[in-house]
Amino acid sequence: GTCFCGGDNFYCMCTPSLAIDLVIVTNSDEIWLVRRKDTSQLATCGGFVLVGETVEDAVRGELKEETGLDLNKPPQLFGLFSDPRRDNRRHTTSAVYVIYLDGNEHPVAADDVKAMKRIHMKDIEKHEYFSDHRTILLDFRKWHLHEKDNKSEYRSSLGDFADDIDRSLCDGSLTSRFSPK
């Protein structure tokens, strides 16, 4: 995060780091994930937003750096994941975007990525993930199936990172320890 200190009272305010995560989806309900070099865990593609960089530029940059892919369609904002416990390195808020591929793309591991892995949405629970990425993917799958089946009611899944994790999804729902479950 960053801290600002100033004024006559030596007031300081610190804010969380801002990151982006990308759920990269094929038209056959598969998701491309990265295997991190540092932990060997699966994760969504993503990274921190640099000072002076927009979130949208970070989406383009991380996609290119980690997978070699160019962003050819606008990404869709899926939600904000902001629970202070979501990343044990530091307090981080992540803007999670969805990128839809047509299936002809072939991502390649680059930068801090050890390997690329494609999994089917139904297999999310079969893998271990970095940070709260399992929760992100479970929430996405539930939303995706809701959209696909055009059901009338959608509620965010509780995920499994923590039973009371806070996140705001772009469907207008807020899942929080303060809201009824």
PDB file of C-alpha atoms in Angstrom:
ATOM      1  CA  GLY A   1       0.000   0.000   0.000  1.00  0.00           C
ATOM      2  CA  THR A   2       0.922   3.606   0.245  1.00  0.00           C
ATOM      3  CA  CYS A   3       1.003   6.090   3.074  1.00  0.00           C
ATOM      4  CA  PHE A   4       0.521   9.836   2.980  1.00  0.00           C
ATOM      5  CA  CYS A   5       1.726  11.924   5.875  1.00  0.00           C
ATOM      6  CA  GLY A   6       1.482  15.657   6.140  1.00  0.00           C
ATOM      7  CA  GLY A   7      -0.218  18.646   7.607  1.00  0.00           C
ATOM      8  CA  ASP A   8       0.270  20.423  10.893  1.00  0.00           C
ATOM      9  CA  ASN A   9      -0.846  17.436  12.982  1.00  0.00           C
ATOM     10  CA  PHE A  10       1.486  15.005  11.223  1.00  0.00           C
ATOM     11  CA  TYR A  11      -1.587  13.094  10.073  1.00  0.00           C
ATOM     12  CA  CYS A  12      -0.832   9.833   8.252  1.00  0.00           C
ATOM     13  CA  MET A  13      -3.187   7.679   6.216  1.00  0.00           C
ATOM     14  CA  CYS A  14      -2.195   4.325   4.717  1.00  0.00           C
ATOM     15  CA  THR A  15      -4.157   2.523   2.015  1.00  0.00           C
ATOM     16  CA  PRO A  16      -4.106  -1.047   0.663  1.00  0.00           C
ATOM     17  CA  SER A  17      -2.164  -2.069  -2.420  1.00  0.00           C
ATOM     18  CA  LEU A  18      -4.256  -2.301  -5.590  1.00  0.00           C
ATOM     19  CA  ALA A  19      -3.999  -5.370  -7.805  1.00  0.00           C
ATOM     20  CA  ILE A  20      -5.839  -6.830 -10.772  1.00  0.00           C
ATOM     21  CA  ASP A  21      -6.740 -10.466 -11.301  1.00  0.00           C
ATOM     22  CA  LEU A  22      -7.941 -11.944 -14.583  1.00  0.00           C
ATOM     23  CA  VAL A  23     -10.334 -14.853 -14.981  1.00  0.00           C
ATOM     24  CA  ILE A  24      -9.441 -15.971 -18.513  1.00  0.00           C
ATOM     25  CA  VAL A  25     -12.303 -18.045 -19.934  1.00  0.00           C
ATOM     26  CA  THR A  26     -12.615 -20.075 -23.135  1.00  0.00           C
ATOM     27  CA  ASN A  27     -15.920 -20.672 -24.901  1.00  0.00           C
ATOM     28  CA  SER A  28     -15.902 -24.270 -23.625  1.00  0.00           C
ATOM     29  CA  ASP A  29     -16.186 -23.349 -19.918  1.00  0.00           C
ATOM     30  CA  GLU A  30     -12.467 -23.708 -19.324  1.00  0.00           C
ATOM     31  CA  ILE A  31     -10.288 -21.280 -17.396  1.00  0.00           C
ATOM     32  CA  TRP A  32      -6.629 -20.531 -18.043  1.00  0.00           C
ATOM     33  CA  LEU A  33      -4.588 -20.236 -14.848  1.00  0.00           C
ATOM     34  CA  VAL A  34      -0.928 -19.527 -14.163  1.00  0.00           C
ATOM     35  CA  ARG A  35       1.384 -21.601 -12.004  1.00  0.00           C
ATOM     36  CA  ARG A  36       3.441 -19.146  -9.967  1.00  0.00           C
ATOM     37  CA  LYS A  37       7.226 -19.478  -9.934  1.00  0.00           C
ATOM     38  CA  ASP A  38       7.511 -18.424  -6.280  1.00  0.00           C
ATOM     39  CA  THR A  39       4.974 -20.817  -4.690  1.00  0.00           C
ATOM     40  CA  SER A  40       4.185 -23.274  -7.528  1.00  0.00           C
ATOM     41  CA  GLN A  41       0.509 -22.691  -6.715  1.00  0.00           C
ATOM     42  CA  LEU A  42      -2.169 -22.047  -9.316  1.00  0.00           C
ATOM     43  CA  ALA A  43      -3.464 -18.499  -9.548  1.00  0.00           C
ATOM     44  CA  THR A  44      -5.390 -16.194 -11.790  1.00  0.00           C
ATOM     45  CA  CYS A  45      -3.238 -14.077 -14.073  1.00  0.00           C
ATOM     46  CA  GLY A  46      -2.617 -10.687 -12.510  1.00  0.00           C
ATOM     47  CA  GLY A  47      -0.419  -8.325 -10.595  1.00  0.00           C
ATOM     48  CA  PHE A  48      -0.127  -5.009  -8.843  1.00  0.00           C
ATOM     49  CA  VAL A  49      -1.210  -1.722 -10.406  1.00  0.00           C
ATOM     50  CA  LEU A  50       1.803   0.551 -10.660  1.00  0.00           C
ATOM     51  CA  VAL A  51       1.760   4.180  -9.516  1.00  0.00           C
ATOM     52  CA  GLY A  52       0.673   6.270 -12.503  1.00  0.00           C
ATOM     53  CA  GLU A  53      -0.937   3.257 -14.246  1.00  0.00           C
ATOM     54  CA  THR A  54      -4.664   2.768 -14.781  1.00  0.00           C
ATOM     55  CA  VAL A  55      -6.324  -0.507 -13.811  1.00  0.00           C
ATOM     56  CA  GLU A  56      -7.126  -1.038 -17.503  1.00  0.00           C
ATOM     57  CA  ASP A  57      -3.463  -0.610 -18.455  1.00  0.00           C
ATOM     58  CA  ALA A  58      -2.515  -3.096 -15.731  1.00  0.00           C
ATOM     59  CA  VAL A  59      -4.998  -5.614 -17.219  1.00  0.00           C
ATOM     60  CA  ARG A  60      -3.407  -5.241 -20.678  1.00  0.00           C
ATOM     61  CA  GLY A  61       0.125  -5.324 -19.300  1.00  0.00           C
ATOM     62  CA  GLU A  62      -0.257  -8.331 -16.993  1.00  0.00           C
ATOM     63  CA  LEU A  63      -2.078 -10.330 -19.681  1.00  0.00           C
ATOM     64  CA  LYS A  64       0.752  -9.686 -22.150  1.00  0.00           C
ATOM     65  CA  GLU A  65       3.577 -10.148 -19.613  1.00  0.00           C
ATOM     66  CA  GLU A  66       2.304 -13.400 -18.091  1.00  0.00           C
ATOM     67  CA  THR A  67       0.613 -15.118 -21.061  1.00  0.00           C
ATOM     68  CA  GLY A  68       1.873 -13.439 -24.233  1.00  0.00           C
ATOM     69  CA  LEU A  69      -1.728 -12.633 -25.207  1.00  0.00           C
ATOM     70  CA  ASP A  70      -2.970  -9.283 -26.450  1.00  0.00           C
ATOM     71  CA  LEU A  71      -6.250  -7.912 -25.171  1.00  0.00           C
ATOM     72  CA  ASN A  72      -8.533  -7.951 -28.230  1.00  0.00           C
ATOM     73  CA  LYS A  73     -11.891  -7.420 -26.494  1.00  0.00           C
ATOM     74  CA  PRO A  74     -12.722  -5.192 -23.548  1.00  0.00           C
ATOM     75  CA  PRO A  75     -12.485  -7.058 -20.240  1.00  0.00           C
ATOM     76  CA  GLN A  76     -15.549  -7.256 -18.008  1.00  0.00           C
ATOM     77  CA  LEU A  77     -15.228  -6.084 -14.412  1.00  0.00           C
ATOM     78  CA  PHE A  78     -16.382  -8.984 -12.233  1.00  0.00           C
ATOM     79  CA  GLY A  79     -15.869  -7.673  -8.705  1.00  0.00           C
ATOM     80  CA  LEU A  80     -13.651  -6.282  -5.967  1.00  0.00           C
ATOM     81  CA  PHE A  81     -12.052  -8.593  -3.441  1.00  0.00           C
ATOM     82  CA  SER A  82     -10.860  -6.505  -0.522  1.00  0.00           C
ATOM     83  CA  ASP A  83     -10.734  -8.592   2.640  1.00  0.00           C
ATOM     84  CA  PRO A  84      -7.507  -7.624   4.485  1.00  0.00           C
ATOM     85  CA  ARG A  85      -6.757 -11.348   4.985  1.00  0.00           C
ATOM     86  CA  ARG A  86      -6.893 -12.235   1.279  1.00  0.00           C
ATOM     87  CA  ASP A  87      -3.134 -11.889   0.730  1.00  0.00           C
ATOM     88  CA  ASN A  88      -0.699 -12.708   3.534  1.00  0.00           C
ATOM     89  CA  ARG A  89       2.021 -10.495   2.015  1.00  0.00           C
ATOM     90  CA  ARG A  90       0.118  -7.266   2.686  1.00  0.00           C
ATOM     91  CA  HIS A  91      -3.363  -5.743   2.621  1.00  0.00           C
ATOM     92  CA  THR A  92      -4.357  -5.886  -1.040  1.00  0.00           C
ATOM     93  CA  THR A  93      -7.577  -5.059  -2.863  1.00  0.00           C
ATOM     94  CA  SER A  94      -8.022  -6.736  -6.217  1.00  0.00           C
ATOM     95  CA  ALA A  95     -10.184  -5.604  -9.117  1.00  0.00           C
ATOM     96  CA  VAL A  96     -11.115  -8.889 -10.811  1.00  0.00           C
ATOM     97  CA  TYR A  97     -11.801  -8.813 -14.541  1.00  0.00           C
ATOM     98  CA  VAL A  98     -13.076 -11.504 -16.906  1.00  0.00           C
ATOM     99  CA  ILE A  99     -11.508 -11.992 -20.321  1.00  0.00           C
ATOM    100  CA  TYR A 100     -13.268 -14.213 -22.838  1.00  0.00           C
ATOM    101  CA  LEU A 101     -11.176 -16.059 -25.413  1.00  0.00           C
ATOM    102  CA  ASP A 102     -12.538 -17.736 -28.537  1.00  0.00           C
ATOM    103  CA  GLY A 103     -10.457 -20.857 -27.918  1.00  0.00           C
ATOM    104  CA  ASN A 104      -7.871 -20.397 -30.677  1.00  0.00           C
ATOM    105  CA  GLU A 105      -5.418 -18.556 -28.429  1.00  0.00           C
ATOM    106  CA  HIS A 106      -2.445 -20.357 -26.926  1.00  0.00           C
ATOM    107  CA  PRO A 107      -1.141 -18.613 -23.800  1.00  0.00           C
ATOM    108  CA  VAL A 108       2.514 -19.199 -22.953  1.00  0.00           C
ATOM    109  CA  ALA A 109       4.141 -18.836 -19.548  1.00  0.00           C
ATOM    110  CA  ALA A 110       6.310 -15.730 -19.263  1.00  0.00           C
ATOM    111  CA  ASP A 111       7.619 -13.260 -16.671  1.00  0.00           C
ATOM    112  CA  ASP A 112       6.952 -14.657 -13.158  1.00  0.00           C
ATOM    113  CA  VAL A 113       4.836 -17.569 -14.440  1.00  0.00           C
ATOM    114  CA  LYS A 114       6.210 -21.109 -14.291  1.00  0.00           C
ATOM    115  CA  ALA A 115       3.507 -22.688 -16.486  1.00  0.00           C
ATOM    116  CA  MET A 116       0.027 -22.199 -17.895  1.00  0.00           C
ATOM    117  CA  LYS A 117      -2.754 -24.597 -16.944  1.00  0.00           C
ATOM    118  CA  ARG A 118      -6.229 -24.906 -18.438  1.00  0.00           C
ATOM    119  CA  ILE A 119      -8.916 -26.404 -16.219  1.00  0.00           C
ATOM    120  CA  HIS A 120     -12.632 -26.955 -16.657  1.00  0.00           C
ATOM    121  CA  MET A 121     -14.848 -24.891 -14.352  1.00  0.00           C
ATOM    122  CA  LYS A 122     -16.258 -28.042 -12.782  1.00  0.00           C
ATOM    123  CA  ASP A 123     -12.731 -28.963 -11.598  1.00  0.00           C
ATOM    124  CA  ILE A 124     -11.931 -25.812  -9.585  1.00  0.00           C
ATOM    125  CA  GLU A 125     -12.068 -27.654  -6.248  1.00  0.00           C
ATOM    126  CA  LYS A 126      -9.498 -30.232  -7.380  1.00  0.00           C
ATOM    127  CA  HIS A 127      -6.568 -27.796  -7.190  1.00  0.00           C
ATOM    128  CA  GLU A 128      -4.673 -25.682  -4.661  1.00  0.00           C
ATOM    129  CA  TYR A 129      -4.490 -21.934  -5.206  1.00  0.00           C
ATOM    130  CA  PHE A 130      -2.561 -18.873  -4.147  1.00  0.00           C
ATOM    131  CA  SER A 131      -4.251 -16.439  -1.753  1.00  0.00           C
ATOM    132  CA  ASP A 132      -8.043 -16.286  -2.208  1.00  0.00           C
ATOM    133  CA  HIS A 133      -8.019 -17.254  -5.884  1.00  0.00           C
ATOM    134  CA  ARG A 134     -10.128 -20.337  -5.203  1.00  0.00           C
ATOM    135  CA  THR A 135     -12.831 -18.069  -3.784  1.00  0.00           C
ATOM    136  CA  ILE A 136     -12.587 -15.789  -6.835  1.00  0.00           C
ATOM    137  CA  LEU A 137     -12.962 -18.781  -9.161  1.00  0.00           C
ATOM    138  CA  LEU A 138     -15.845 -20.313  -7.196  1.00  0.00           C
ATOM    139  CA  ASP A 139     -17.675 -16.970  -7.214  1.00  0.00           C
ATOM    140  CA  PHE A 140     -17.029 -16.617 -10.943  1.00  0.00           C
ATOM    141  CA  ARG A 141     -18.265 -20.132 -11.689  1.00  0.00           C
ATOM    142  CA  LYS A 142     -21.478 -19.552  -9.757  1.00  0.00           C
ATOM    143  CA  TRP A 143     -22.057 -16.242 -11.576  1.00  0.00           C
ATOM    144  CA  HIS A 144     -21.169 -17.764 -14.970  1.00  0.00           C
ATOM    145  CA  LEU A 145     -23.581 -20.675 -14.530  1.00  0.00           C
ATOM    146  CA  HIS A 146     -26.279 -18.242 -13.394  1.00  0.00           C
ATOM    147  CA  GLU A 147     -25.772 -16.115 -16.523  1.00  0.00           C
ATOM    148  CA  LYS A 148     -25.657 -19.167 -18.770  1.00  0.00           C
ATOM    149  CA  ASP A 149     -28.839 -20.682 -17.333  1.00  0.00           C
ATOM    150  CA  ASN A 150     -30.533 -17.270 -17.003  1.00  0.00           C
ATOM    151  CA  LYS A 151     -31.781 -18.052 -13.505  1.00  0.00           C
ATOM    152  CA  SER A 152     -33.705 -15.366 -11.691  1.00  0.00           C
ATOM    153  CA  GLU A 153     -31.668 -15.229  -8.480  1.00  0.00           C
ATOM    154  CA  TYR A 154     -27.926 -15.132  -8.009  1.00  0.00           C
ATOM    155  CA  ARG A 155     -26.030 -15.054  -4.734  1.00  0.00           C
ATOM    156  CA  SER A 156     -22.292 -15.055  -4.359  1.00  0.00           C
ATOM    157  CA  SER A 157     -20.847 -18.292  -3.030  1.00  0.00           C
ATOM    158  CA  LEU A 158     -19.213 -18.185   0.362  1.00  0.00           C
ATOM    159  CA  GLY A 159     -16.049 -19.620  -1.151  1.00  0.00           C
ATOM    160  CA  ASP A 160     -13.615 -21.358   1.114  1.00  0.00           C
ATOM    161  CA  PHE A 161     -10.871 -18.815   1.756  1.00  0.00           C
ATOM    162  CA  ALA A 162     -12.778 -17.687   4.839  1.00  0.00           C
ATOM    163  CA  ASP A 163     -16.417 -18.115   5.748  1.00  0.00           C
ATOM    164  CA  ASP A 164     -16.808 -14.402   6.285  1.00  0.00           C
ATOM    165  CA  ILE A 165     -14.661 -12.915   3.498  1.00  0.00           C
ATOM    166  CA  ASP A 166     -15.809  -9.546   2.150  1.00  0.00           C
ATOM    167  CA  ARG A 167     -16.131  -8.939  -1.577  1.00  0.00           C
ATOM    168  CA  SER A 168     -18.346  -6.851  -3.843  1.00  0.00           C
ATOM    169  CA  LEU A 169     -19.541  -8.334  -7.119  1.00  0.00           C
ATOM    170  CA  CYS A 170     -20.671  -6.276 -10.087  1.00  0.00           C
ATOM    171  CA  ASP A 171     -24.127  -7.837 -10.023  1.00  0.00           C
ATOM    172  CA  GLY A 172     -24.788  -5.506  -7.111  1.00  0.00           C
ATOM    173  CA  SER A 173     -24.376  -8.095  -4.372  1.00  0.00           C
ATOM    174  CA  LEU A 174     -22.174  -7.571  -1.380  1.00  0.00           C
ATOM    175  CA  THR A 175     -21.125 -10.650   0.473  1.00  0.00           C
ATOM    176  CA  SER A 176     -19.970  -9.658   3.889  1.00  0.00           C
ATOM    177  CA  ARG A 177     -19.872 -10.752   7.488  1.00  0.00           C
ATOM    178  CA  PHE A 178     -22.305  -7.850   8.027  1.00  0.00           C
ATOM    179  CA  SER A 179     -24.943  -9.012   5.531  1.00  0.00           C
ATOM    180  CA  PRO A 180     -27.345 -11.944   5.862  1.00  0.00           C
ATOM    181  CA  LYS A 181     -26.085 -15.076   4.188  1.00  0.00           C
TER     182      LYS A 181
END
